[in-house]
XYZ file of C-alpha atoms in Angstrom:
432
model
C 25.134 169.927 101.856
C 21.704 168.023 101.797
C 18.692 169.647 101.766
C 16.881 169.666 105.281
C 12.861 169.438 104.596
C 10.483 171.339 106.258
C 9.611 170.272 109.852
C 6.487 171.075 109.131
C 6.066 168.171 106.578
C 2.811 166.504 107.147
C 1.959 163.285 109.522
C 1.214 160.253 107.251
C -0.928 157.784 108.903
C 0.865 154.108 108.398
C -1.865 151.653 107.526
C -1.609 148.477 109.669
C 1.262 145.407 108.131
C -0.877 142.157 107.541
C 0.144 139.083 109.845
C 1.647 136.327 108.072
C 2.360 132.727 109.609
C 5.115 131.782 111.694
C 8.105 130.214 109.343
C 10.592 127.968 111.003
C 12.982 129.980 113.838
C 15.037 128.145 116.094
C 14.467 128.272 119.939
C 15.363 131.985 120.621
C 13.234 133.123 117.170
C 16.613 134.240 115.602
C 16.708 132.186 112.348
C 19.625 129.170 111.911
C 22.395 130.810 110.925
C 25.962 130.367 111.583
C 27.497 132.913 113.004
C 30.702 134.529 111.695
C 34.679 133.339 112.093
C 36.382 135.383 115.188
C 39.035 137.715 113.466
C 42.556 138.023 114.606
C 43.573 140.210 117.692
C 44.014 143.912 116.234
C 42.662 145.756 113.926
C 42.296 144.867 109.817
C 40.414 147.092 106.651
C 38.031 146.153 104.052
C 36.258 148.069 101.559
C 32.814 148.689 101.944
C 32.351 152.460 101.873
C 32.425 155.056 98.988
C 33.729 158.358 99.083
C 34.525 160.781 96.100
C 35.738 158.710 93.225
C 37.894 156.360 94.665
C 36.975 153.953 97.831
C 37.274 154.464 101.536
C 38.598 151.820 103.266
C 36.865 151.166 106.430
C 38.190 149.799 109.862
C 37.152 146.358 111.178
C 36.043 146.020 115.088
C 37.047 142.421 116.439
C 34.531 140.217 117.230
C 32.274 139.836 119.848
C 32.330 136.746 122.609
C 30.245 134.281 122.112
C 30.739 134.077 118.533
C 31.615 130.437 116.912
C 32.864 129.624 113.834
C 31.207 129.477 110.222
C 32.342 129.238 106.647
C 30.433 129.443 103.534
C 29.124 132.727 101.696
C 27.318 135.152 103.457
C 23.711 135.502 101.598
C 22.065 138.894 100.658
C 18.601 138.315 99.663
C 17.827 140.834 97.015
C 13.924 140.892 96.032
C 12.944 142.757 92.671
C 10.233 142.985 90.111
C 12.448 140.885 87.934
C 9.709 140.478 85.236
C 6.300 142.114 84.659
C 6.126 146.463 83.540
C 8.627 147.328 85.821
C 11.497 144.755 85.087
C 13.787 147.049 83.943
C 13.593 148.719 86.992
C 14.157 145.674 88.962
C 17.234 143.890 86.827
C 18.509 147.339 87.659
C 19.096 146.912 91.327
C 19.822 143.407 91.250
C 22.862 144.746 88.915
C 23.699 146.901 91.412
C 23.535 144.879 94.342
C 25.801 142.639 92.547
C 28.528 145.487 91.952
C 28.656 145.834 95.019
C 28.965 142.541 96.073
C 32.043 141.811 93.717
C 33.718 144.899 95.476
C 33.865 143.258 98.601
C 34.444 140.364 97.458
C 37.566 141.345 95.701
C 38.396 143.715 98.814
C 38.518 140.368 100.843
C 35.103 139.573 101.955
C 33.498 139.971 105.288
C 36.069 138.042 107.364
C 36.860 136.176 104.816
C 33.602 134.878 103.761
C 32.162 135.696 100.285
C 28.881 138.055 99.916
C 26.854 135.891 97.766
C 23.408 138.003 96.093
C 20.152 135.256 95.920
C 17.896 137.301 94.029
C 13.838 136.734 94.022
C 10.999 138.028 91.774
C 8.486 140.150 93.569
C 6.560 141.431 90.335
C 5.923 144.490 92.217
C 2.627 142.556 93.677
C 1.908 141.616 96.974
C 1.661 137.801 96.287
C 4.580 137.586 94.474
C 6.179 139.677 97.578
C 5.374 137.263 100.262
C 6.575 134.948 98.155
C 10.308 135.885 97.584
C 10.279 136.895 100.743
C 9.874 132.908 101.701
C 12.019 131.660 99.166
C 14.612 134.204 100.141
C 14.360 132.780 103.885
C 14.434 129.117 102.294
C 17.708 130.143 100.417
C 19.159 131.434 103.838
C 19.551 134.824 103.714
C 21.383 136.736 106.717
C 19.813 140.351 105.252
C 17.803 141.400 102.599
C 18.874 144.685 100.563
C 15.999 146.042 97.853
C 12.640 146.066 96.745
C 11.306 148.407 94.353
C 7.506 148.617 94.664
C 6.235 149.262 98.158
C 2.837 147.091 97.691
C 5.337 144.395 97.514
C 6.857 145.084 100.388
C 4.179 145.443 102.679
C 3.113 141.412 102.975
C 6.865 140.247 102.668
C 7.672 142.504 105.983
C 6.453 140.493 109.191
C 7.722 136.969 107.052
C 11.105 138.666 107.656
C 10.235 140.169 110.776
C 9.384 136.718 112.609
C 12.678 135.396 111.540
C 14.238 138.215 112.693
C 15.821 139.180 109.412
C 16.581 142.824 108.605
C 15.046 144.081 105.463
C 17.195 147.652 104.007
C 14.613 148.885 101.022
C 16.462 150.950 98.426
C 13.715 152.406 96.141
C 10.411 151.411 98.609
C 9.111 154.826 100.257
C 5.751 154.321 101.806
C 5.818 155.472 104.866
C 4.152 152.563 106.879
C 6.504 150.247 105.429
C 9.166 151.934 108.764
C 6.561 153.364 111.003
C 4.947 149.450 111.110
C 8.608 147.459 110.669
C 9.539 147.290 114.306
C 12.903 148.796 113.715
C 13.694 146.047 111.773
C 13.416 147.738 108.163
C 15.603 150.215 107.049
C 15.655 152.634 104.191
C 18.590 154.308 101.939
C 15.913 155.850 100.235
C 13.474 158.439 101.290
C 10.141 158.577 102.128
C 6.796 159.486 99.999
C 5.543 161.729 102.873
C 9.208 163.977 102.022
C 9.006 163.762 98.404
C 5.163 164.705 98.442
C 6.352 168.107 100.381
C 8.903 168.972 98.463
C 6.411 168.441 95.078
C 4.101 170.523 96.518
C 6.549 173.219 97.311
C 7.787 172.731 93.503
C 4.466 173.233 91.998
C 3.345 176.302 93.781
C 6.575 177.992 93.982
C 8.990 177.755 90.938
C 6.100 176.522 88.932
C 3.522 179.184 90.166
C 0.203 176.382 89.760
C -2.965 177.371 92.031
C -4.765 174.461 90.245
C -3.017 171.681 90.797
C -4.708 167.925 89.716
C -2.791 163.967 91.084
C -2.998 161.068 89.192
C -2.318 157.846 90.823
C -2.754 154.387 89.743
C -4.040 153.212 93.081
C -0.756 150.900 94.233
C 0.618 151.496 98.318
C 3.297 153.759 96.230
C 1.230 156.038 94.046
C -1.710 156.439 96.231
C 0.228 157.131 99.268
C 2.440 159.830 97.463
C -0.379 160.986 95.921
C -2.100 162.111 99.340
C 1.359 163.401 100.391
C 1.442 165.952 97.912
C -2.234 167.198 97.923
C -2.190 167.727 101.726
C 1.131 169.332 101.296
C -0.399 171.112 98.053
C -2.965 172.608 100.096
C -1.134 173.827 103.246
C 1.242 175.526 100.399
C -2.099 177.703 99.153
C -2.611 175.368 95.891
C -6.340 174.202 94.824
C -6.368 170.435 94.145
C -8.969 169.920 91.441
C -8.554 166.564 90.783
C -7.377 163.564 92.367
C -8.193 160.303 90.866
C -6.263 156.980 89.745
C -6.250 155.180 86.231
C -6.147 151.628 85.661
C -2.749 150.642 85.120
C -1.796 148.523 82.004
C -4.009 149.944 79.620
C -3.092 151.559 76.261
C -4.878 154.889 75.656
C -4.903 157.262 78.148
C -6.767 159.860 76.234
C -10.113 160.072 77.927
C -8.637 160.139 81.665
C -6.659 163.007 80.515
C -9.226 165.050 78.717
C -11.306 164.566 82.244
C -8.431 166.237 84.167
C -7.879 168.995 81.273
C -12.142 169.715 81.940
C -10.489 170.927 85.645
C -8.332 173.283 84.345
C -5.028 172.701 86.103
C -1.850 174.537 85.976
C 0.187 171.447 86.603
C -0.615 167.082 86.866
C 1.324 165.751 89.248
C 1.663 161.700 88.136
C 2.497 159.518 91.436
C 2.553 156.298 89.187
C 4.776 153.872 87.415
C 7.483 154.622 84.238
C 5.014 152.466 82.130
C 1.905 154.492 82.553
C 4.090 157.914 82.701
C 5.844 156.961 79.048
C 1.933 157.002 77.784
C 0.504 159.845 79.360
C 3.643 162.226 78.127
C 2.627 160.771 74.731
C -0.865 161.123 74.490
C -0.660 164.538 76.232
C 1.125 165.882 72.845
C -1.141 164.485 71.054
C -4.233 165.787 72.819
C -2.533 169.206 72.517
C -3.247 169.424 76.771
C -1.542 172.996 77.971
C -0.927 171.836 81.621
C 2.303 170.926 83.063
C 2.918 166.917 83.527
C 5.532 166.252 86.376
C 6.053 162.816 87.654
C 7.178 161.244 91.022
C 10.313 158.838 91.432
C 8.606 155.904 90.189
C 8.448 157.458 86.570
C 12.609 158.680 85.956
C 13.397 155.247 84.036
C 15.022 155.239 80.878
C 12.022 153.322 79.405
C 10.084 156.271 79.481
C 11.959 157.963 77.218
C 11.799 155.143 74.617
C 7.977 155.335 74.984
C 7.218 159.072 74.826
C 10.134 160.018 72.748
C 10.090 163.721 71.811
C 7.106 164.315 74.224
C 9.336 163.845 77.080
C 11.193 167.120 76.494
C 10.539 169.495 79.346
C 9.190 166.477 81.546
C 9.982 167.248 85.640
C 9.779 164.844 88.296
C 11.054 164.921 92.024
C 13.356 162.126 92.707
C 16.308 161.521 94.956
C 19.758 162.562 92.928
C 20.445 160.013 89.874
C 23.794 158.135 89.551
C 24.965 160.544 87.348
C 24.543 163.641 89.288
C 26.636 162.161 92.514
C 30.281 162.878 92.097
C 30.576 159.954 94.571
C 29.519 157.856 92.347
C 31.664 157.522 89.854
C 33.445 154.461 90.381
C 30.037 152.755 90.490
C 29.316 154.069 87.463
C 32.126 152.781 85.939
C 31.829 149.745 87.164
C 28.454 149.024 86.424
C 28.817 149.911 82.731
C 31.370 147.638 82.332
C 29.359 144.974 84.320
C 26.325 145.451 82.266
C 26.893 147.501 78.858
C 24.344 150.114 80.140
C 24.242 152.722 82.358
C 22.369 152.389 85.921
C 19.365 153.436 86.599
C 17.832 155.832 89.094
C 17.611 153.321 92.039
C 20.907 151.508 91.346
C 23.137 153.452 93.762
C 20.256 153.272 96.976
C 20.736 149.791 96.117
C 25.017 150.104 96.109
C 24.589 151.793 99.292
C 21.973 149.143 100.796
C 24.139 145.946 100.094
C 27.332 148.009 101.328
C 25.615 149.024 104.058
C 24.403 145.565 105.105
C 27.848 143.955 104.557
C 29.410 146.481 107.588
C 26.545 145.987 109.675
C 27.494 141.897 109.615
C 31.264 142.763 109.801
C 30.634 145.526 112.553
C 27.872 142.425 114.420
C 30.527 140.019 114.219
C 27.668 137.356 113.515
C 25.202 136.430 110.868
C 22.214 136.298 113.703
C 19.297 139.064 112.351
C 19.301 140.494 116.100
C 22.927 141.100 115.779
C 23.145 142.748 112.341
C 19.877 144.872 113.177
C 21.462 146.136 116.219
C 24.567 146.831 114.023
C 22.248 148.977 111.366
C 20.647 150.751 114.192
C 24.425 151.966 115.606
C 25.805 152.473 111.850
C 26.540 156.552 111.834
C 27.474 158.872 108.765
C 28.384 155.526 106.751
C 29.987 157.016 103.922
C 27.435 155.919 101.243
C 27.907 157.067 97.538
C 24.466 158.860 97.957
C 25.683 160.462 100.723
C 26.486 159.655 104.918
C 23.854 157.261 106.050
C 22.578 157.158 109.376
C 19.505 155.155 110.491
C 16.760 156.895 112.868
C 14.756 154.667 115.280
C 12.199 153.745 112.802
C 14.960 152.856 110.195
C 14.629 155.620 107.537
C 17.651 157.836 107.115
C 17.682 161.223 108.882
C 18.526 163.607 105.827
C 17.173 162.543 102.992
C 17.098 164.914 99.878
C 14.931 165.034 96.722
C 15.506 167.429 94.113
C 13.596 167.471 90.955
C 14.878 166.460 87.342
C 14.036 167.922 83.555
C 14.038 165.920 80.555
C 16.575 167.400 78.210
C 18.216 166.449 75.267
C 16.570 163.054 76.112
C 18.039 162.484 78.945
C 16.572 163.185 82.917
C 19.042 166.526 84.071
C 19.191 167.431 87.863
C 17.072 170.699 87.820
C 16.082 172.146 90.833
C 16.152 171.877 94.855
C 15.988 173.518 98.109
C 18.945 174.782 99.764
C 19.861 174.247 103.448
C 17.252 176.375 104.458
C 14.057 174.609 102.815
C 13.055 177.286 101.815
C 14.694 178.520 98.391
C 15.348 176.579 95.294
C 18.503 176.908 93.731
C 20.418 174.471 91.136
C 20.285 171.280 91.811
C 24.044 170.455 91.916
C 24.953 167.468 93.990
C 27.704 167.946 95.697
C-alpha cells in the first residue's frame, strides 16, 4: 500500500518555462514521423509491464484507422548528465533505459519494430539541456524517457513541446517542470513539493528538531526542494534558522558548515547533489558538528559513500524506494547486474518504468505521432510498473507517489522509515 501524503501539502508556485524557437514540424505541428504497421485482426501480447518477480504480459489493442505503414526502430530519446559531477548518476539511467529496451525487444518489439535508446548529454545544465533536447529531435525520437537534473529540463521542455514530443522524466521533480508542460510531460517520479512535506514531517516528528537549518546549492532542484521543506517545516511547528546555498564544486566545506553550527540546529536538511553531500558528511566528522545531516533524493548515490566513507554511517535522506527495496524489482535487478557488473542506482527503475511505460503508450496509440502517444500516456491506468501502478494525472505527474526515507548502514543506503496509509504515522519502511 503506498503512502497517501497529506492534502494539506503546500502550493508550489511553478516559475514560468522559457520560449525556445520553432524547430522544423510538418503542416499539422506533429513532427515527421512514420506512423506504426496495422496489426493483425485479434488480439496479440507483448511484454512491457512488471509485476512481482517475473513479467506480466500485457494485451495489445489493434490499431487505429488512419494508420499507414512504417518500418525501422522506434527511437526513445534518453537525455542524461552523461559526463560532468553527476555522471554516474546519469550512465545509470541510460543503463536502465536500455534494460528495458532489450526486454521488449526480445519480447517481440512494438509491432514488430525494434525500441532503439539515442542517448544525449545534458550535463545537468540548462545549455547542455536544450541542446540534447535538439539533437534528440535531429536523431528522430518518437518519446523521450529521463532526465536527471531538473535545471536541465526546464529549457529542453517547449523544444519538445513545439514538436509535439512527449517528454516522461524519471528522476526530475520540480514542480513547474508539469504544472508549465502542457500535459505533455510526464513523471514516474515524484515531485519536490511531496518530498519537501514528508522531510518536514520526518524532522519534527521521528527526529524531534525545533531548529531546523536547509542547505541548497541554488540549482531549479535544490532550491525548489529546499523551499518545500521550510514552508512545510514551519506549518509542522519547526524554527528554520538557516537557509542558504553553497557554491557547488568546491572542496572544503568547513566554513559554510561552522556558519550553520553558529544557528544551533537540531537537524541540516541538504537539498543538493551526491557530490557536495559526500563532502559535507566528511567534513562534518571532522568539524566534530552535533547536528543531524539528512539529505534529499539527489544525494542517495553510491558515490557518496566512496567520498565520506565511515562518516556516512547514520546518514538519512527521503527518497522514493531504491531498487533494492521493491520486491518487483527483482528481475531488473538481475538483469541489470548482468548488463553492467554493478548494481543500479536509485533512479534506475523510474527510468525501467519510464521507457516501459512509453513503449505501451506507442503500442496502445497505434502510431509514432507525439499527439497520439501523449493521448495514450494520458489514458494509461494502474500500468503495472516495477515501482508500483502508474497512472498519469492531468498535469502528468503520477497520482500516488511515495517517499520514504533511507539510513546509511553497514555502508549501504537501508529503507528506514515512512508514513502509513494514513499520513500520519511512521512505521517501517517495507516496500511491499
Amino acid at each position: 500500500m503506498l503512502a497517501r501524503l497529506d492534502a494539506r501539502a503546500p502550493t508550489f508556485h511553478a516559475f514560468t518555462i522559457p520560449d525556445h524557437e520553432d524547430l522544423p514540424a510538418t503542416s499539422d505541428g506533429e513532427p515527421p514521423m512514420t506512423p506504426l504497421t496495422p496489426r493483425d485482426r485479434g488480439r496479440r501480447f507483448r511484454m512491457f509491464g512488471a509485476a512481482g518477480a517475473g513479467l506480466l504480459l500485457v494485451p495489445l489493442a489493434a490499431c487505429g484507422p488512419g494508420d499507414s505503414g512504417g518500418s525501422g526502430a522506434i527511437k526513445i530519446g534518453v537525455p542524461a548528465p552523461l559526463s560532468g559531477d553527476s555522471a554516474s548518476a546519469g550512465q545509470d539511467i541510460l543503463a536502465a533505459a536500455k534494460v528495458a529496451a532489450d526486454e521488449i525487444n526480445k519480447a517481440g518489439g512494438v509491432d514488430g519494430r525494434r525500441i532503439q535508446i539515442v542517448e544525449a548529454d545534458d550535463q545537468c545544465s540548462a545549455q547542455q539541456g536544450a541542446q540534447a533536447a535538439q539533437k534528440l529531435l535531429n536523431s528522430g525520437v518518437v518519446a523521450v524517457a529521463g532526465g536527471y537534473c531538473s535545471g536541465a529540463a526546464v529549457p529542453a521542455i517547449p523544444i519538445y513541446g513545439r514538436r509535439g514530443v512527449p517528454f516522461v522524466m524519471d528522476a526530475s521533480t520540480n514542480p513547474s517542470l508539469t504544472d508549465g508542460g502542457k500535459g505533455k510531460v510526464f513523471r514516474t517520479c515524484g515531485r519536490d513539493d511531496n518530498q519537501g512535506l514528508v522531510a518536514a514531517k520526518f524532522m519534527t516528528g521521528p527526529l524531534g528538531a525545533k531548529r531546523i537549518a536547509l542547505l541548497h546549492d541554488n540549482t531549479t532542484y535544490a532550491k525548489g526542494l529546499a523551499d518545500a521543506a521550510a514552508g512545510s517545516a514551519r506549518r509542522a511547528g519547526g524554527q528554520v534558522v538557516y537557509e542558504n546555498a553553497l557554491q557547488p564544486g568546491q572542496s572544503d566545506y568547513g566554513p559554510v558548515l561552522t556558519k550553520i553550527a553558529s544557528t544551533r540546529p537540531d537537524v541540516l536538511y541538504f537539498t543538493g547533489y551526491f557530490a557536495e553531500a559526500g563532502l559535507l558528511m566528511k567534513q562534518r566528522e571532522r568539524l566534530g558538528l552535533k547536528f543531524t545531516l539528512m539529505g534529499g533524493d539527489a544525494t542517495t548515490d553510491s558515490t557518496v559513500l566512496k567520498t565520506a566513507g565511515s562518516a556516512a554511517g547514520g546518514y538519512i535522506a527521503t527518497t522514493a524506494p531504491l531498487a533494492k527495496d521493491l520486491p518487483a524489482a527483482a528481475t531488473f535487478v538481475s538483469a541489470y547486474k548482468a548488463a553492467n557488473n554493478a548494481d543500479p542506482g536509485p533512479f534506475s527503475v523510474y527510468e525501467y518504468d519510464a521507457v516501459k511505460v512509453v513503449a505501451k503508450a506507442v503500442d496502445d496509440a497505434g502510431s509514432t505521432r507525439g499527439a497520439a502517444i501523449t493521448e495514450a500516456l494520458h489514458k494509461i491506468k494502474d500500468f503495472p510498473g516495477i515501482t508500483g501502478p502508474i497512472t498519469f494525472d492531468a498535469k502528468g505527474d503520477r497520482t500516488d507517489p511515495l517517499y520514504i526515507t533511507v539510513q546509511v548502514r553497514n555502508g549501504a543506503f537501508t529503507a528506514y522509515k515512512k508514513l502509513d496509509a494514513s499520513g500520519a504515522t511512521w512505521v517501517d519502511a517495507k516496500t511491499s
